[in-house]
mmCIF file of C-alpha atoms in Angstrom:
data_model
loop_
_atom_site.group_PDB
_atom_site.id
_atom_site.type_symbol
_atom_site.label_atom_id
_atom_site.label_comp_id
_atom_site.label_asym_id
_atom_site.label_seq_id
_atom_site.Cartn_x
_atom_site.Cartn_y
_atom_site.Cartn_z
ATOM 1 C CA ALA A 22 -0.057 -0.033 0.094
ATOM 2 C CA ALA A 23 1.116 3.406 -0.655
ATOM 3 C CA GLY A 24 2.637 5.570 2.294
ATOM 4 C CA VAL A 25 3.395 9.116 3.147
ATOM 5 C CA ILE A 26 6.449 10.306 0.977
ATOM 6 C CA GLN A 27 8.709 12.812 2.114
ATOM 7 C CA SER A 28 11.622 14.499 0.330
ATOM 8 C CA PRO A 29 14.411 14.860 0.801
ATOM 9 C CA ARG A 30 15.528 12.287 3.618
ATOM 10 C CA HIS A 31 18.146 14.488 4.780
ATOM 11 C CA LEU A 32 19.029 18.229 4.391
ATOM 12 C CA ILE A 33 22.046 20.058 5.104
ATOM 13 C CA LYS A 34 21.737 23.936 5.089
ATOM 14 C CA GLU A 35 23.686 26.638 6.654
ATOM 15 C CA LYS A 36 22.271 29.497 9.073
ATOM 16 C CA ARG A 37 20.167 32.139 7.337
ATOM 17 C CA GLU A 38 19.501 29.795 4.103
ATOM 18 C CA THR A 39 16.203 28.444 3.153
ATOM 19 C CA ALA A 40 14.601 25.083 2.938
ATOM 20 C CA THR A 41 11.866 23.348 1.298
ATOM 21 C CA LEU A 42 10.482 20.100 2.631
ATOM 22 C CA LYS A 43 8.082 18.058 0.611
ATOM 23 C CA CYS A 44 5.300 15.765 1.325
ATOM 24 C CA TYR A 45 2.980 13.416 -0.401
ATOM 25 C CA PRO A 46 0.135 11.949 1.500
ATOM 26 C CA ILE A 47 -1.630 8.799 0.946
ATOM 27 C CA PRO A 48 -3.812 8.930 -1.808
ATOM 28 C CA ARG A 49 -7.436 10.177 -0.778
ATOM 29 C CA HIS A 50 -6.233 11.359 2.454
ATOM 30 C CA ASP A 51 -8.143 14.597 2.898
ATOM 31 C CA THR A 52 -5.507 15.676 5.900
ATOM 32 C CA VAL A 53 -1.902 16.692 5.885
ATOM 33 C CA TYR A 54 -0.031 17.553 9.444
ATOM 34 C CA TRP A 55 3.540 18.885 9.804
ATOM 35 C CA TYR A 56 5.488 18.033 12.875
ATOM 36 C CA GLN A 57 9.059 19.003 14.015
ATOM 37 C CA GLN A 58 10.916 16.517 16.349
ATOM 38 C CA GLY A 59 14.146 17.525 18.096
ATOM 39 C CA PRO A 60 16.351 15.000 19.833
ATOM 40 C CA GLY A 61 14.943 13.327 22.884
ATOM 41 C CA GLN A 62 11.459 15.203 22.265
ATOM 42 C CA ASP A 63 8.232 14.569 21.217
ATOM 43 C CA PRO A 64 6.731 15.432 17.872
ATOM 44 C CA GLN A 65 5.586 19.124 17.880
ATOM 45 C CA PHE A 66 2.566 20.410 15.815
ATOM 46 C CA LEU A 67 3.387 22.854 13.194
ATOM 47 C CA ILE A 68 0.413 23.211 10.820
ATOM 48 C CA SER A 69 -2.351 21.282 9.316
ATOM 49 C CA PHE A 70 -4.487 21.481 6.086
ATOM 50 C CA TYR A 71 -7.733 20.076 5.211
ATOM 51 C CA GLU A 72 -8.666 19.827 1.878
ATOM 52 C CA LYS A 73 -6.006 21.738 0.627
ATOM 53 C CA MET A 74 -6.918 24.897 2.732
ATOM 54 C CA GLN A 75 -4.784 25.600 5.970
ATOM 55 C CA SER A 76 -6.839 24.541 9.345
ATOM 56 C CA ASP A 77 -4.622 24.717 12.261
ATOM 57 C CA LYS A 78 -1.652 26.106 13.344
ATOM 58 C CA GLY A 79 0.700 25.056 16.250
ATOM 59 C CA SER A 80 4.057 26.309 17.326
ATOM 60 C CA ILE A 81 5.225 27.344 13.696
ATOM 61 C CA PRO A 82 7.600 30.107 13.626
ATOM 62 C CA ASP A 83 6.707 33.366 11.197
ATOM 63 C CA ARG A 84 9.736 32.203 9.414
ATOM 64 C CA PHE A 85 8.172 28.966 8.146
ATOM 65 C CA SER A 86 5.211 28.743 5.831
ATOM 66 C CA ALA A 87 3.356 25.721 4.241
ATOM 67 C CA GLN A 88 1.031 25.179 1.638
ATOM 68 C CA GLN A 89 -0.927 22.192 -0.083
ATOM 69 C CA PHE A 90 -1.410 21.931 -3.640
ATOM 70 C CA SER A 91 -4.174 20.781 -5.977
ATOM 71 C CA ASP A 92 -2.688 17.569 -6.301
ATOM 72 C CA TYR A 93 -2.684 17.269 -2.477
ATOM 73 C CA HIS A 94 1.059 17.420 -1.885
ATOM 74 C CA SER A 95 2.414 19.682 0.580
ATOM 75 C CA GLU A 96 5.548 21.870 1.180
ATOM 76 C CA LEU A 97 7.052 23.193 4.185
ATOM 77 C CA ASN A 98 9.113 26.265 3.495
ATOM 78 C CA MET A 99 11.880 27.424 5.901
ATOM 79 C CA SER A 100 13.664 30.812 5.955
ATOM 80 C CA SER A 101 16.274 32.425 7.585
ATOM 81 C CA LEU A 102 17.300 29.003 9.215
ATOM 82 C CA GLU A 103 18.625 28.900 12.755
ATOM 83 C CA LEU A 104 20.493 26.351 14.240
ATOM 84 C CA GLY A 105 17.710 25.329 16.666
ATOM 85 C CA ASP A 106 15.721 24.476 13.718
ATOM 86 C CA SER A 107 17.767 21.438 13.353
ATOM 87 C CA ALA A 108 15.208 18.295 13.652
ATOM 88 C CA LEU A 109 13.153 15.659 12.148
ATOM 89 C CA TYR A 110 10.330 17.132 10.224
ATOM 90 C CA PHE A 111 7.568 14.777 9.745
ATOM 91 C CA CYS A 112 4.612 14.992 7.596
ATOM 92 C CA ALA A 113 1.554 12.908 8.350
ATOM 93 C CA SER A 114 -1.760 12.388 6.548
ATOM 94 C CA SER A 115 -5.002 11.033 7.450
ATOM 95 C CA SER A 116 -8.614 10.327 6.187
ATOM 96 C CA GLY A 117 -12.103 10.971 7.337
ATOM 97 C CA ARG A 118 -11.052 12.845 10.506
ATOM 98 C CA THR A 119 -10.491 9.692 12.527
ATOM 99 C CA GLY A 120 -7.185 10.946 14.346
ATOM 100 C CA LYS A 121 -5.242 8.102 13.096
ATOM 101 C CA LEU A 122 -2.171 9.451 11.347
ATOM 102 C CA PHE A 123 0.189 7.726 8.772
ATOM 103 C CA PHE A 124 3.753 9.384 9.062
ATOM 104 C CA GLY A 125 6.067 9.663 6.375
ATOM 105 C CA SER A 126 10.002 8.581 7.099
ATOM 106 C CA GLY A 127 10.887 12.473 7.937
ATOM 107 C CA THR A 128 13.394 14.911 6.640
ATOM 108 C CA GLN A 129 16.376 15.350 9.161
ATOM 109 C CA LEU A 130 17.350 18.784 8.684
ATOM 110 C CA SER A 131 20.558 19.876 9.919
ATOM 111 C CA VAL A 132 21.615 23.693 10.235
ATOM 112 C CA LEU A 133 25.130 24.237 10.547
ATOM 113 C CA ARG B 227 1.621 20.898 33.366
ATOM 114 C CA LYS B 228 1.488 19.059 30.173
ATOM 115 C CA GLU B 229 -1.777 18.283 28.384
ATOM 116 C CA VAL B 230 -0.509 14.644 27.908
ATOM 117 C CA GLU B 231 1.806 13.082 30.359
ATOM 118 C CA GLN B 232 3.915 9.694 30.278
ATOM 119 C CA ASP B 233 6.546 8.225 32.512
ATOM 120 C CA PRO B 234 9.558 8.718 29.965
ATOM 121 C CA GLY B 235 11.093 5.554 31.518
ATOM 122 C CA PRO B 236 13.363 3.910 30.345
ATOM 123 C CA PHE B 237 11.872 0.860 31.282
ATOM 124 C CA ASN B 238 14.349 -1.947 31.392
ATOM 125 C CA VAL B 239 12.820 -5.496 31.270
ATOM 126 C CA PRO B 240 13.803 -9.093 30.367
ATOM 127 C CA GLU B 241 12.493 -10.819 27.640
ATOM 128 C CA GLY B 242 9.335 -12.619 28.519
ATOM 129 C CA ALA B 243 8.222 -9.918 30.974
ATOM 130 C CA THR B 244 4.982 -8.203 31.155
ATOM 131 C CA VAL B 245 5.291 -4.411 31.140
ATOM 132 C CA ALA B 246 2.845 -1.606 31.384
ATOM 133 C CA PHE B 247 2.625 2.115 30.469
ATOM 134 C CA ASN B 248 0.462 4.873 31.604
ATOM 135 C CA CYS B 249 -0.488 7.899 30.279
ATOM 136 C CA THR B 250 -2.417 10.876 31.986
ATOM 137 C CA TYR B 251 -4.415 13.471 29.950
ATOM 138 C CA SER B 252 -5.756 16.859 31.362
ATOM 139 C CA ASN B 253 -8.519 17.535 29.084
ATOM 140 C CA SER B 254 -11.852 15.682 29.867
ATOM 141 C CA ALA B 255 -13.241 16.678 26.478
ATOM 142 C CA SER B 256 -10.676 14.440 24.861
ATOM 143 C CA GLN B 257 -12.256 12.248 22.209
ATOM 144 C CA SER B 258 -10.076 9.637 20.825
ATOM 145 C CA PHE B 259 -6.880 7.979 22.039
ATOM 146 C CA PHE B 260 -4.125 5.948 20.457
ATOM 147 C CA TRP B 261 -0.617 4.349 21.243
ATOM 148 C CA TYR B 262 2.048 4.895 18.514
ATOM 149 C CA ARG B 263 5.592 3.124 18.546
ATOM 150 C CA GLN B 264 8.305 4.960 17.285
ATOM 151 C CA ASP B 265 11.897 3.622 16.807
ATOM 152 C CA CYS B 266 14.926 5.601 17.332
ATOM 153 C CA ARG B 267 15.136 8.262 14.424
ATOM 154 C CA LYS B 268 12.088 6.498 12.621
ATOM 155 C CA GLU B 269 8.375 7.962 12.169
ATOM 156 C CA PRO B 270 5.851 7.302 14.541
ATOM 157 C CA LYS B 271 3.752 4.184 13.781
ATOM 158 C CA LEU B 272 0.275 3.547 14.716
ATOM 159 C CA LEU B 273 0.320 0.623 17.193
ATOM 160 C CA MET B 274 -3.493 0.607 18.443
ATOM 161 C CA SER B 275 -6.493 2.846 19.146
ATOM 162 C CA VAL B 276 -7.667 2.905 22.676
ATOM 163 C CA TYR B 277 -11.470 2.358 23.425
ATOM 164 C CA SER B 278 -13.449 2.524 26.773
ATOM 165 C CA SER B 279 -14.236 -1.231 26.493
ATOM 166 C CA GLY B 280 -10.482 -1.973 26.028
ATOM 167 C CA ASN B 281 -9.174 -3.463 23.171
ATOM 168 C CA GLU B 282 -6.291 -6.278 22.636
ATOM 169 C CA ASP B 283 -4.050 -6.980 19.625
ATOM 170 C CA GLY B 284 -1.954 -10.108 20.134
ATOM 171 C CA ARG B 285 0.583 -9.463 23.216
ATOM 172 C CA PHE B 286 -0.929 -5.750 23.398
ATOM 173 C CA THR B 287 -3.682 -4.699 25.488
ATOM 174 C CA ALA B 288 -4.918 -0.992 25.640
ATOM 175 C CA GLN B 289 -7.279 0.442 28.275
ATOM 176 C CA LEU B 290 -9.004 3.646 28.660
ATOM 177 C CA ASN B 291 -10.300 5.142 32.071
ATOM 178 C CA ARG B 292 -12.363 8.292 31.242
ATOM 179 C CA ALA B 293 -13.260 8.981 34.638
ATOM 180 C CA SER B 294 -9.815 9.079 35.796
ATOM 181 C CA GLN B 295 -8.277 10.401 32.528
ATOM 182 C CA TYR B 296 -5.544 7.970 31.726
ATOM 183 C CA ILE B 297 -4.878 5.427 29.142
ATOM 184 C CA SER B 298 -2.592 2.095 29.477
ATOM 185 C CA LEU B 299 -0.693 0.029 27.467
ATOM 186 C CA LEU B 300 0.205 -3.493 28.545
ATOM 187 C CA ILE B 301 2.489 -5.769 26.816
ATOM 188 C CA ARG B 302 2.905 -9.466 27.593
ATOM 189 C CA ASP B 303 5.836 -11.780 26.765
ATOM 190 C CA SER B 304 7.867 -8.807 25.659
ATOM 191 C CA LYS B 305 10.421 -9.647 22.677
ATOM 192 C CA LEU B 306 13.627 -7.927 21.967
ATOM 193 C CA SER B 307 11.819 -5.876 18.831
ATOM 194 C CA ASP B 308 9.386 -4.203 21.211
ATOM 195 C CA SER B 309 12.022 -2.276 22.521
ATOM 196 C CA ALA B 310 11.212 1.451 21.164
ATOM 197 C CA THR B 311 9.616 4.430 22.400
ATOM 198 C CA TYR B 312 5.898 4.151 22.991
ATOM 199 C CA LEU B 313 3.972 7.751 22.302
ATOM 200 C CA CYS B 314 0.380 8.258 23.837
ATOM 201 C CA VAL B 315 -1.630 10.501 21.707
ATOM 202 C CA VAL B 316 -4.775 12.043 22.590
ATOM 203 C CA ASN B 317 -7.307 13.623 20.228
ATOM 204 C CA MET B 318 -8.771 16.911 21.319
ATOM 205 C CA GLY B 319 -11.249 16.960 18.277
ATOM 206 C CA TYR B 320 -11.504 20.092 16.471
ATOM 207 C CA ASP B 321 -10.092 22.985 18.230
ATOM 208 C CA GLY B 322 -11.824 25.494 16.196
ATOM 209 C CA GLY B 323 -10.312 24.294 12.839
ATOM 210 C CA ALA B 324 -10.962 21.843 10.416
ATOM 211 C CA THR B 325 -8.488 19.088 11.365
ATOM 212 C CA ASN B 326 -8.187 16.972 14.687
ATOM 213 C CA LYS B 327 -6.020 18.547 17.353
ATOM 214 C CA LEU B 328 -3.600 15.687 18.438
ATOM 215 C CA ILE B 329 -1.413 15.990 21.353
ATOM 216 C CA PHE B 330 1.280 13.638 21.938
ATOM 217 C CA GLY B 331 3.040 12.485 25.194
ATOM 218 C CA THR B 332 6.824 12.649 25.192
ATOM 219 C CA GLY B 333 6.991 8.892 25.074
ATOM 220 C CA THR B 334 7.891 5.732 27.233
ATOM 221 C CA LEU B 335 11.239 4.398 26.433
ATOM 222 C CA LEU B 336 11.253 0.478 26.598
ATOM 223 C CA ALA B 337 14.199 -1.668 26.643
ATOM 224 C CA VAL B 338 13.791 -5.248 26.274
ATOM 225 C CA GLN B 339 16.853 -7.075 27.411
ATOM 226 C CA PRO B 340 18.173 -10.728 26.162
#
């Protein structure tokens, strides 16, 4: 069965650079979530989309933005990167508002 | 106080042991509950949903106590492959938006020893 696809798997950037992370949800899933997970931390909710419309925002910095496109894939754009942005970024999708999330393998972002 | 709290562990248990994790949540209006498993630097994977009547999946049993606002996960006959972090997730429902508000606990680390 198709899973949530994230790219790239690893990304190395320098401070003040920009990064774009991509997520392709499971087909026919109507909801996409983005999470940030620092070392030893639980996943922190950043932002969610329902049927391509932004729905909720969590602890997402103003330097970050996200959108969901007509083909349902989503992108997380991160600008003016800081050392503290180094983390695993997960995208998850769900269907029918069940609350059951299916996660992608994540993007490991390292800011040097 | 965090909305969802778990004992971070680590729980070090021998193979074959029975181990139980608890998770407490603060919002009595929470609607649904889940246990996820996360291996080191991997994505969380849904282990099981948690129902008021309790539910079992092989060696895993989950329970929900709404009155006391806690959920539990019991693992019987622990295997080495059960070693992972177990995340409790509480669904607060639609908190003003169109998507579920899902709150993760900090996770409980289980290490099964040979």
